[in-house]
PDB file of C-alpha atoms and ligand atoms in Angstrom:
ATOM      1  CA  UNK A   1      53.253  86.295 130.480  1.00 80.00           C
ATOM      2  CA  UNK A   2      49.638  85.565 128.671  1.00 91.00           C
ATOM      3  CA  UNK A   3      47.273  83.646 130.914  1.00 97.00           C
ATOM      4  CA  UNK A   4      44.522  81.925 129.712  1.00 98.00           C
ATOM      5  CA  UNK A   5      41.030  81.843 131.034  1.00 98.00           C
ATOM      6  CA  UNK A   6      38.587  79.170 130.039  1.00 98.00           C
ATOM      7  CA  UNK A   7      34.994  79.086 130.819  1.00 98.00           C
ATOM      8  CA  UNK A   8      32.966  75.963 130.751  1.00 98.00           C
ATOM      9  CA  UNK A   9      29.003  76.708 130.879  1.00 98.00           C
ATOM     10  CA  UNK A  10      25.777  74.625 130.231  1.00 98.00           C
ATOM     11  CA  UNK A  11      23.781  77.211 128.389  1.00 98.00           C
ATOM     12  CA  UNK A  12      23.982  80.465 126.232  1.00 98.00           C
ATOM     13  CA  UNK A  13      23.778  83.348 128.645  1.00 97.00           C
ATOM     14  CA  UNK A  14      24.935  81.213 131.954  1.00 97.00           C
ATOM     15  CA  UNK A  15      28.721  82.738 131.072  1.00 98.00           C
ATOM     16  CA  UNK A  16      27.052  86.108 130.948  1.00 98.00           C
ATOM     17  CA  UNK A  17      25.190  85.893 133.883  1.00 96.00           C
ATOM     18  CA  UNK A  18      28.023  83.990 136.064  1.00 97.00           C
ATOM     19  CA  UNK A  19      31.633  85.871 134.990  1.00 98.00           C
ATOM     20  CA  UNK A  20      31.336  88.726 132.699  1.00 98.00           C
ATOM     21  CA  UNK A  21      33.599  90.931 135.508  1.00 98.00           C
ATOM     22  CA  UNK A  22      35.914  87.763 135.470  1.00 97.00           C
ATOM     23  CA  UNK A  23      36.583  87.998 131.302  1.00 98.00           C
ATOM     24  CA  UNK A  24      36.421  91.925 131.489  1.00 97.00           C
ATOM     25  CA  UNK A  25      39.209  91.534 134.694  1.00 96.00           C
ATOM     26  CA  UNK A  26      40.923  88.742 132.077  1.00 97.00           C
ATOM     27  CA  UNK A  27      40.833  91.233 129.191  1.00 95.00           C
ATOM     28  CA  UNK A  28      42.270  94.466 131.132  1.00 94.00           C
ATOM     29  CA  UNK A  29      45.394  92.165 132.290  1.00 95.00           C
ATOM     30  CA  UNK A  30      45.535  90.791 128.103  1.00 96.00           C
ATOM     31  CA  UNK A  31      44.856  87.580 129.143  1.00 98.00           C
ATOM     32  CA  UNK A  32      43.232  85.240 126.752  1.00 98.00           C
ATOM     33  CA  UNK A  33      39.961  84.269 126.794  1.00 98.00           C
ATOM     34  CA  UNK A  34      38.101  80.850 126.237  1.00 98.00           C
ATOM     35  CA  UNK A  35      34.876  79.763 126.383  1.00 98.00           C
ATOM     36  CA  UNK A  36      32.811  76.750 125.889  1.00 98.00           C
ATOM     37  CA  UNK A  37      28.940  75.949 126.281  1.00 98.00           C
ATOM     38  CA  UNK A  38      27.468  72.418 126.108  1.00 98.00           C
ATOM     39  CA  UNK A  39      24.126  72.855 124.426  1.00 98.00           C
ATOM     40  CA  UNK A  40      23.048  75.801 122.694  1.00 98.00           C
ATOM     41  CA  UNK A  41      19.828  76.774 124.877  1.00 97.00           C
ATOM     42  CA  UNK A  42      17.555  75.223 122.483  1.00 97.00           C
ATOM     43  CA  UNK A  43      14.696  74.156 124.928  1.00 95.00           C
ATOM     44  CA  UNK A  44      15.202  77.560 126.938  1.00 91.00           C
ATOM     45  CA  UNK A  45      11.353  78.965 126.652  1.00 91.00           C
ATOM     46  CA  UNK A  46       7.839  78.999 127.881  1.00 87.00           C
ATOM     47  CA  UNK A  47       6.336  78.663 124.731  1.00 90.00           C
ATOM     48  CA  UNK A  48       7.903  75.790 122.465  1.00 91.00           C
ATOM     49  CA  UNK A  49       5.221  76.373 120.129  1.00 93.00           C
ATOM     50  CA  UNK A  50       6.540  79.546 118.888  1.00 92.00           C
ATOM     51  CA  UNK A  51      10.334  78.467 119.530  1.00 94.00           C
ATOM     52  CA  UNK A  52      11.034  74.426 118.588  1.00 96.00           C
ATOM     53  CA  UNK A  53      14.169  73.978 119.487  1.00 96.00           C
ATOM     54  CA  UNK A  54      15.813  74.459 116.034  1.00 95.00           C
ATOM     55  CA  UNK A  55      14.574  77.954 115.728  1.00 96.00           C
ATOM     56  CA  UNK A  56      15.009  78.874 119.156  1.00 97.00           C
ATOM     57  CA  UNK A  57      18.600  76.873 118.927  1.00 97.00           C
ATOM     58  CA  UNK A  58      19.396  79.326 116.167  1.00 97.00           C
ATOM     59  CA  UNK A  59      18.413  82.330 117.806  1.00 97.00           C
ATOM     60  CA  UNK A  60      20.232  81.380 121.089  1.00 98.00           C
ATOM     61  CA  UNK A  61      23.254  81.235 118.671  1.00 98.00           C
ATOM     62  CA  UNK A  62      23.686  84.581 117.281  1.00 98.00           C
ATOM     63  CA  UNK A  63      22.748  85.715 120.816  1.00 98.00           C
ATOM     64  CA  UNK A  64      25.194  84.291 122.360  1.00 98.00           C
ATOM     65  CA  UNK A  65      27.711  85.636 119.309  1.00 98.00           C
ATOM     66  CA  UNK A  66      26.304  89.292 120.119  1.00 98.00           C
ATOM     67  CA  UNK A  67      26.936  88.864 123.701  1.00 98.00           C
ATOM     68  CA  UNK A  68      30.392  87.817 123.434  1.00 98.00           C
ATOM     69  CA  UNK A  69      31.273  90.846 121.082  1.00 98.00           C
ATOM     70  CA  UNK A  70      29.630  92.741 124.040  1.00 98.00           C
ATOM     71  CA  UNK A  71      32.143  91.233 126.268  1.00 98.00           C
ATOM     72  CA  UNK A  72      35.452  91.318 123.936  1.00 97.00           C
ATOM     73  CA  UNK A  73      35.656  87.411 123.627  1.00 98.00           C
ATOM     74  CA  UNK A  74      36.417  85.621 120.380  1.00 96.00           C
ATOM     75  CA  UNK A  75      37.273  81.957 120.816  1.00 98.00           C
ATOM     76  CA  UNK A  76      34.250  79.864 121.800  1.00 98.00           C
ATOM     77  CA  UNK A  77      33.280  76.247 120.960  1.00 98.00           C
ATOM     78  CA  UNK A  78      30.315  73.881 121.575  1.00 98.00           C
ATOM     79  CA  UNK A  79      30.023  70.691 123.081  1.00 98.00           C
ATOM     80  CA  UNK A  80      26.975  69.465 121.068  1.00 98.00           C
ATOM     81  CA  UNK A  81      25.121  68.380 124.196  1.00 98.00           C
ATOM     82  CA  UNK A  82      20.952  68.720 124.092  1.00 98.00           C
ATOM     83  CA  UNK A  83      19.520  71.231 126.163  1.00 97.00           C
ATOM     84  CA  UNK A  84      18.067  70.022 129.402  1.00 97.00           C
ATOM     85  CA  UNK A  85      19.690  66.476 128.996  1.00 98.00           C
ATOM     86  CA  UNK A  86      23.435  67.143 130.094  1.00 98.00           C
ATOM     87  CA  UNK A  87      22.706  65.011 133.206  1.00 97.00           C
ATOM     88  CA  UNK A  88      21.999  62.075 130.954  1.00 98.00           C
ATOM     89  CA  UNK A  89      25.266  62.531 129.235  1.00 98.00           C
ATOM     90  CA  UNK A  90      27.499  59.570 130.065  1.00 98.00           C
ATOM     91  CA  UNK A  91      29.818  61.466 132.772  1.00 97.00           C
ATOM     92  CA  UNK A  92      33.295  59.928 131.712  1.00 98.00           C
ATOM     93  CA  UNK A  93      32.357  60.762 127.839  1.00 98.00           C
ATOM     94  CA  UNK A  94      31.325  64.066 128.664  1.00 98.00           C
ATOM     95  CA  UNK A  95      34.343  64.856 131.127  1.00 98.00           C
ATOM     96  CA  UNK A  96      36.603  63.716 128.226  1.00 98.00           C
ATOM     97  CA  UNK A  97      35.091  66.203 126.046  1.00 98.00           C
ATOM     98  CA  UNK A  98      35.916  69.063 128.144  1.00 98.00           C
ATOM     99  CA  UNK A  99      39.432  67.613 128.883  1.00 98.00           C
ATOM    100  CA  UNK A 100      40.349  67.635 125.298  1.00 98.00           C
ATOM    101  CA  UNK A 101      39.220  71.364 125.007  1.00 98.00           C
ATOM    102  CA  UNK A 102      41.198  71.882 128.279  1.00 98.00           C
ATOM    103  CA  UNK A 103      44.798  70.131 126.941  1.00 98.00           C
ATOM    104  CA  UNK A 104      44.427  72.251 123.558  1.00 98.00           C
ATOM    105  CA  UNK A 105      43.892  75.587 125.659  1.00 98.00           C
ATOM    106  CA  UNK A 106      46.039  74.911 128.157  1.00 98.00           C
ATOM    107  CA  UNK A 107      44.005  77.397 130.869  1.00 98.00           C
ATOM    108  CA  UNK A 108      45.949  78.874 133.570  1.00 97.00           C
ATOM    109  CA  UNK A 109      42.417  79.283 135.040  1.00 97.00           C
ATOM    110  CA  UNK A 110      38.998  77.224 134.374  1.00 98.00           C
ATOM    111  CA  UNK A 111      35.942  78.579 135.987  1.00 98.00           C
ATOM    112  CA  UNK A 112      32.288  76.495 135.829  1.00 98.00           C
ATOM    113  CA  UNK A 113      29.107  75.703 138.190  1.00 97.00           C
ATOM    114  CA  UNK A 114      29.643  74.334 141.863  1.00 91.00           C
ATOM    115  CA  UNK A 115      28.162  71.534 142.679  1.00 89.00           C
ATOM    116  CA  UNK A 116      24.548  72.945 143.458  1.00 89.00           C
ATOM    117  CA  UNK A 117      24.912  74.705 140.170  1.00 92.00           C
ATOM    118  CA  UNK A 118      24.168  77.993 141.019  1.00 90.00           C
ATOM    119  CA  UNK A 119      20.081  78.112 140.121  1.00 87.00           C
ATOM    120  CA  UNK A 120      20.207  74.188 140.859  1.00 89.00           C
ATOM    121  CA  UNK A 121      19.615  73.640 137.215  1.00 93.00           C
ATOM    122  CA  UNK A 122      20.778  69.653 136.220  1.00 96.00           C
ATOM    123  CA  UNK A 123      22.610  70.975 133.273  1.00 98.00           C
ATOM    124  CA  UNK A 124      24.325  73.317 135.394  1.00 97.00           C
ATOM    125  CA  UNK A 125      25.227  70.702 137.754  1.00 97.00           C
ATOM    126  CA  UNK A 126      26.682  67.901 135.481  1.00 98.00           C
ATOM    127  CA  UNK A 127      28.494  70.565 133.771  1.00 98.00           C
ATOM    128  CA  UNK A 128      30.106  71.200 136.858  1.00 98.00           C
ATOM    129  CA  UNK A 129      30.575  67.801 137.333  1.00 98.00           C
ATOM    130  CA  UNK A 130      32.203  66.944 133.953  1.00 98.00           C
ATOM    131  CA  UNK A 131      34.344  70.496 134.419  1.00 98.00           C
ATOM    132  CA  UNK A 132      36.199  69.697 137.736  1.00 97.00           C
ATOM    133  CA  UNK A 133      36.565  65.794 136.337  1.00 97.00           C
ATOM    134  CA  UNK A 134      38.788  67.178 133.458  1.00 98.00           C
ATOM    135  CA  UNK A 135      40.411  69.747 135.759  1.00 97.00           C
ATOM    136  CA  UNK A 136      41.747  67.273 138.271  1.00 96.00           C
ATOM    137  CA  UNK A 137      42.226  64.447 135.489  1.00 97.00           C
ATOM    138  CA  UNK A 138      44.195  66.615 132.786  1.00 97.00           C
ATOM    139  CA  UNK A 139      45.504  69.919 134.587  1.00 97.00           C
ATOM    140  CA  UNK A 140      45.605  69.212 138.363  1.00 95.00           C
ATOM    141  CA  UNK A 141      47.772  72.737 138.171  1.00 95.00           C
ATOM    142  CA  UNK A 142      44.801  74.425 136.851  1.00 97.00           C
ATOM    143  CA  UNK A 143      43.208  77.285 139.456  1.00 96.00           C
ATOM    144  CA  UNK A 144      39.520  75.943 139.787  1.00 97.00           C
ATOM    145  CA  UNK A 145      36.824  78.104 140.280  1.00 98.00           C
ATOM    146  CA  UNK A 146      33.752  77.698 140.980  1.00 97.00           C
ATOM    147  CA  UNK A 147      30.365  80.017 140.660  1.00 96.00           C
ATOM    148  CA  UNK A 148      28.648  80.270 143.696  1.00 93.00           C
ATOM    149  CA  UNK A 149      25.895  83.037 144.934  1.00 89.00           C
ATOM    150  CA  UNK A 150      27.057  85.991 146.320  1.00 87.00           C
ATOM    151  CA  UNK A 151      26.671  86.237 150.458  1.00 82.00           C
ATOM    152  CA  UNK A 152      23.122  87.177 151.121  1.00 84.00           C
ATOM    153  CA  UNK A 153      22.026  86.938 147.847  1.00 83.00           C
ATOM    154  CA  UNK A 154      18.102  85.155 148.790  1.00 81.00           C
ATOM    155  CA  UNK A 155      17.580  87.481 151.709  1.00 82.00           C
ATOM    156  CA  UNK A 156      18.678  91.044 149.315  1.00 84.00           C
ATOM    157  CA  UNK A 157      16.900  89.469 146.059  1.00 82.00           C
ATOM    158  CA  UNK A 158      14.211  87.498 147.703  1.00 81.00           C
ATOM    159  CA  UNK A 159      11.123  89.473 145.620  1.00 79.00           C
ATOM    160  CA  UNK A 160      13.025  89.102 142.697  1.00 81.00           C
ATOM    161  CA  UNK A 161      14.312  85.640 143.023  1.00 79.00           C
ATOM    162  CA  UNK A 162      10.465  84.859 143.685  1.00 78.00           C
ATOM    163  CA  UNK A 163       8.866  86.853 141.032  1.00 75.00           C
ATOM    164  CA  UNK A 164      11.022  85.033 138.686  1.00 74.00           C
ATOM    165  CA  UNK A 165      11.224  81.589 139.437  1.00 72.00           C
ATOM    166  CA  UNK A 166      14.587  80.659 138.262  1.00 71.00           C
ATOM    167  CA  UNK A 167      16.071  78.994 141.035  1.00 70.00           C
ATOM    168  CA  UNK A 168      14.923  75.275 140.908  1.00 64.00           C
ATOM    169  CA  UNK A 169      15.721  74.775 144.679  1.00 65.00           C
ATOM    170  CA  UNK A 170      16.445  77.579 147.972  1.00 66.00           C
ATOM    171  CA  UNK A 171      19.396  78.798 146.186  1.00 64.00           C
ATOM    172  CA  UNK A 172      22.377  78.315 148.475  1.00 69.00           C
ATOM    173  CA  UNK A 173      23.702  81.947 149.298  1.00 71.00           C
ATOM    174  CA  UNK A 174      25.585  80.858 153.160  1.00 74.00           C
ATOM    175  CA  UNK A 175      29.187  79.357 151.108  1.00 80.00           C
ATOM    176  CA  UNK A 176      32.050  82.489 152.007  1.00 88.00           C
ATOM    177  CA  UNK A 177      33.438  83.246 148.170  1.00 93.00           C
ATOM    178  CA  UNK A 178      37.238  82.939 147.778  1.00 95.00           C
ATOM    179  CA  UNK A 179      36.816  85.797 145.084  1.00 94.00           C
ATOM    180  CA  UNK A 180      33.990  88.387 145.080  1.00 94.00           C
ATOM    181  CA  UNK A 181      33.503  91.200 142.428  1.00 93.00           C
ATOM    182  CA  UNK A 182      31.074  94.157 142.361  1.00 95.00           C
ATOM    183  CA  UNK A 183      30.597  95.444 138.991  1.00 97.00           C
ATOM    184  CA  UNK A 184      30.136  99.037 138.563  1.00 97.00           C
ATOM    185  CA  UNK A 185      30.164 102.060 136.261  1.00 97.00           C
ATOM    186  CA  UNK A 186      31.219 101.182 132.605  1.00 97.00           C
ATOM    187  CA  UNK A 187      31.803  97.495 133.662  1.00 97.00           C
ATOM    188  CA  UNK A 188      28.339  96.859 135.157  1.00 98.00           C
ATOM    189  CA  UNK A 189      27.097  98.253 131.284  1.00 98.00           C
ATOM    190  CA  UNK A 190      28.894  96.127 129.339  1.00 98.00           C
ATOM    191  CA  UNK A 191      27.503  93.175 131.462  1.00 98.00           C
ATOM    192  CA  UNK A 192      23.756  94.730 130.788  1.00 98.00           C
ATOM    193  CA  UNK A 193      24.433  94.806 127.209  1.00 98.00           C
ATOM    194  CA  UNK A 194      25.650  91.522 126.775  1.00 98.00           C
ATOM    195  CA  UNK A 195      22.799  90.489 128.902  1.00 97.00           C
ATOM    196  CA  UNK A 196      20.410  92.392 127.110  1.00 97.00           C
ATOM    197  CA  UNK A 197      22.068  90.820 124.122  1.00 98.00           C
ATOM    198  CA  UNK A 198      20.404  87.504 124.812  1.00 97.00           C
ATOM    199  CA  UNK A 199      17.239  88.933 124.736  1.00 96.00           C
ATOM    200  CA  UNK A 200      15.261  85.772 124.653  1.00 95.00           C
ATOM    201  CA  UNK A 201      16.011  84.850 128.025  1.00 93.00           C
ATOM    202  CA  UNK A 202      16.995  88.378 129.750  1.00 94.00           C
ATOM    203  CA  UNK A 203      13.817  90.465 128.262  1.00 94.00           C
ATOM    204  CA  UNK A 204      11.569  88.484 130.166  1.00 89.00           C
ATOM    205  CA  UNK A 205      13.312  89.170 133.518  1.00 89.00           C
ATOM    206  CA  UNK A 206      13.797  92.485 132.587  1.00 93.00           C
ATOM    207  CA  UNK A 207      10.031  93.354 132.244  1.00 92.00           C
ATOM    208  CA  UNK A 208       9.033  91.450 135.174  1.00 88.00           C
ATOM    209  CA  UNK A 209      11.350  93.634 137.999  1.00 88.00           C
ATOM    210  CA  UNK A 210      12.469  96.772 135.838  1.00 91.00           C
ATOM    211  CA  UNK A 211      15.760  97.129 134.631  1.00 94.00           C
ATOM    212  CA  UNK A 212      17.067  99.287 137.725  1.00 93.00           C
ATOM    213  CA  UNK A 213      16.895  96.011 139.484  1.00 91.00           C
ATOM    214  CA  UNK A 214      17.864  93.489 137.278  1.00 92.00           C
ATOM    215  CA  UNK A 215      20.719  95.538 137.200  1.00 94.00           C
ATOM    216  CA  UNK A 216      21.509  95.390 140.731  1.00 92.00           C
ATOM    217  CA  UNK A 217      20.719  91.871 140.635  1.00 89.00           C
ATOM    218  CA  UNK A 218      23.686  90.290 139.446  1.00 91.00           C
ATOM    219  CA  UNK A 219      25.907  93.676 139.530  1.00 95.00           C
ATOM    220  CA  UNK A 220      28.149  90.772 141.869  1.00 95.00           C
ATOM    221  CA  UNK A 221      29.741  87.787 141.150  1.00 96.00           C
ATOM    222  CA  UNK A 222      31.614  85.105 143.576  1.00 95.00           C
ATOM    223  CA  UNK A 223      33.365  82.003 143.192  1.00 96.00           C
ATOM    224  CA  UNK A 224      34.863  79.225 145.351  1.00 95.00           C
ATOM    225  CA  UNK A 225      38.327  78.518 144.524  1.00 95.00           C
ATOM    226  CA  UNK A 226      40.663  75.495 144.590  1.00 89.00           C
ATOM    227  CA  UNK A 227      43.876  75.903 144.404  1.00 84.00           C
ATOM    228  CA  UNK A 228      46.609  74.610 141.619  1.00 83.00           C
ATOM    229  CA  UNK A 229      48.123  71.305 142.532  1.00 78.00           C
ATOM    230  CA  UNK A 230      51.522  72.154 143.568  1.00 73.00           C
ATOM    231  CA  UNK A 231      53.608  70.967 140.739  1.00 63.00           C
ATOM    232  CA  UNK A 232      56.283  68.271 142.045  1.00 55.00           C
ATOM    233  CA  UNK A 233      59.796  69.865 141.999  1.00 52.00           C
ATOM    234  CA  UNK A 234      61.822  68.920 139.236  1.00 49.00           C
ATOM    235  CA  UNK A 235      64.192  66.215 139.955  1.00 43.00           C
TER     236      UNK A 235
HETATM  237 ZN1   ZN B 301      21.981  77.825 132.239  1.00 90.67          ZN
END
């Protein structure tokens, strides 16, 4: 039987970052693929001047298309929310949003930000927020996962994590994933690439520590998971 996988992310490139081994792992088993992002990165650079958000909301667009040719998926949609304002979103609104996208897919599985949002980014976090809402409002019998940092994560990466500044808080790295992958070989590539593909955000990073350890930087992913509601025996 076809499962479905649907992935609900704040920004272009959060999907790659976060679950590329979970859609490759989705694809080898010919399960299908969703997934949605809320705003389309537009305010996602140090130098606005250069990139107003149209342009750089363009940009972030065929990126994102790029990456997810990298990565084998072709159904995504938008949610239409502005970059670095998905906090402000009215949360029942929002939620509703995703619910509607999750009652047409019908996911066996929906995977999105915990609650600390991985990089503590707001976006991230009412995501999150919104994601879990529609879960437990419209498919209770949904497996829920959650992104979280892999175990040790700010002790291994600590140069890195500092050089870069994308964590907004002490990421948390001390929650025990339900489901831990290590990509490697071929797999690990394909993640680069798509990476790579979204080269507004990822050349920056790449530059700044050398690709042999960007690589090895988020060669792992991890996720907290909540069980399906048990479904109430049919009378
Ligand atoms: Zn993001």
């Amino acid at each position: 039987m076809t499962r479905t996988l649907l992935g609900v992310w704040a920004h272009p490139d959060d999907e790659t970052f976060l679950s590329s081994g979970l859609v490759l792992d989705a694809h080898e088993r010919g399960d299908r693929v969703v997934l949605v992002t809320a705003t389309r990165g537009e305010r996602g650079t140090d130098d606005p001047v250069a990139w107003p958000p149209e342009r750089l909301g363009r940009l972030r667009e065929r990126e994102l298309e790029a990456a997810l040719a990298v990565l084998g998926v072709d159904e995504h949609r938008w949610l239409g929310h502005v970059d670095g304002a998905c906090a402000l979103a009215d949360e029942r609104m929002a939620a509703r949003a995703v619910a509607t996208v999750i009652e047409e897919v019908r996911p066996d599985t929906i995977v999105t930000f915990g609650p600390d949002g991985v990089t503590g980014h707001d976006d991230h976090r009412a995501v999150g927020r919104w994601t879990t809402r529609a879960r437990d409002a419209v498919a209770p019998t949904a497996e829920l996962l959650r992104a979280v940092l892999v175990p040790g994560f700010t002790r291994r990466f600590a140069d890195v994590n500092a050089a870069l500044g994308i964590f907004m808080d002490e990421p948390a790295d001390d929650v025990a994933p339900d489901r831990h992958t290590v990509l490697t070989g071929d797999r690990l590539d394909r993640k680069m690439a798509a990476m790579l593909a979204q080269d507004s955000q990822t050349r920056r990073l790449v530059e700044a520590v050398g690709f042999a350890a960007f690589r090895r930087w988020w060669a792992e992913e991890a996720f907290v998971r909540t069980a399906p509601a048990v479904r109430a025996a049919a009378a």
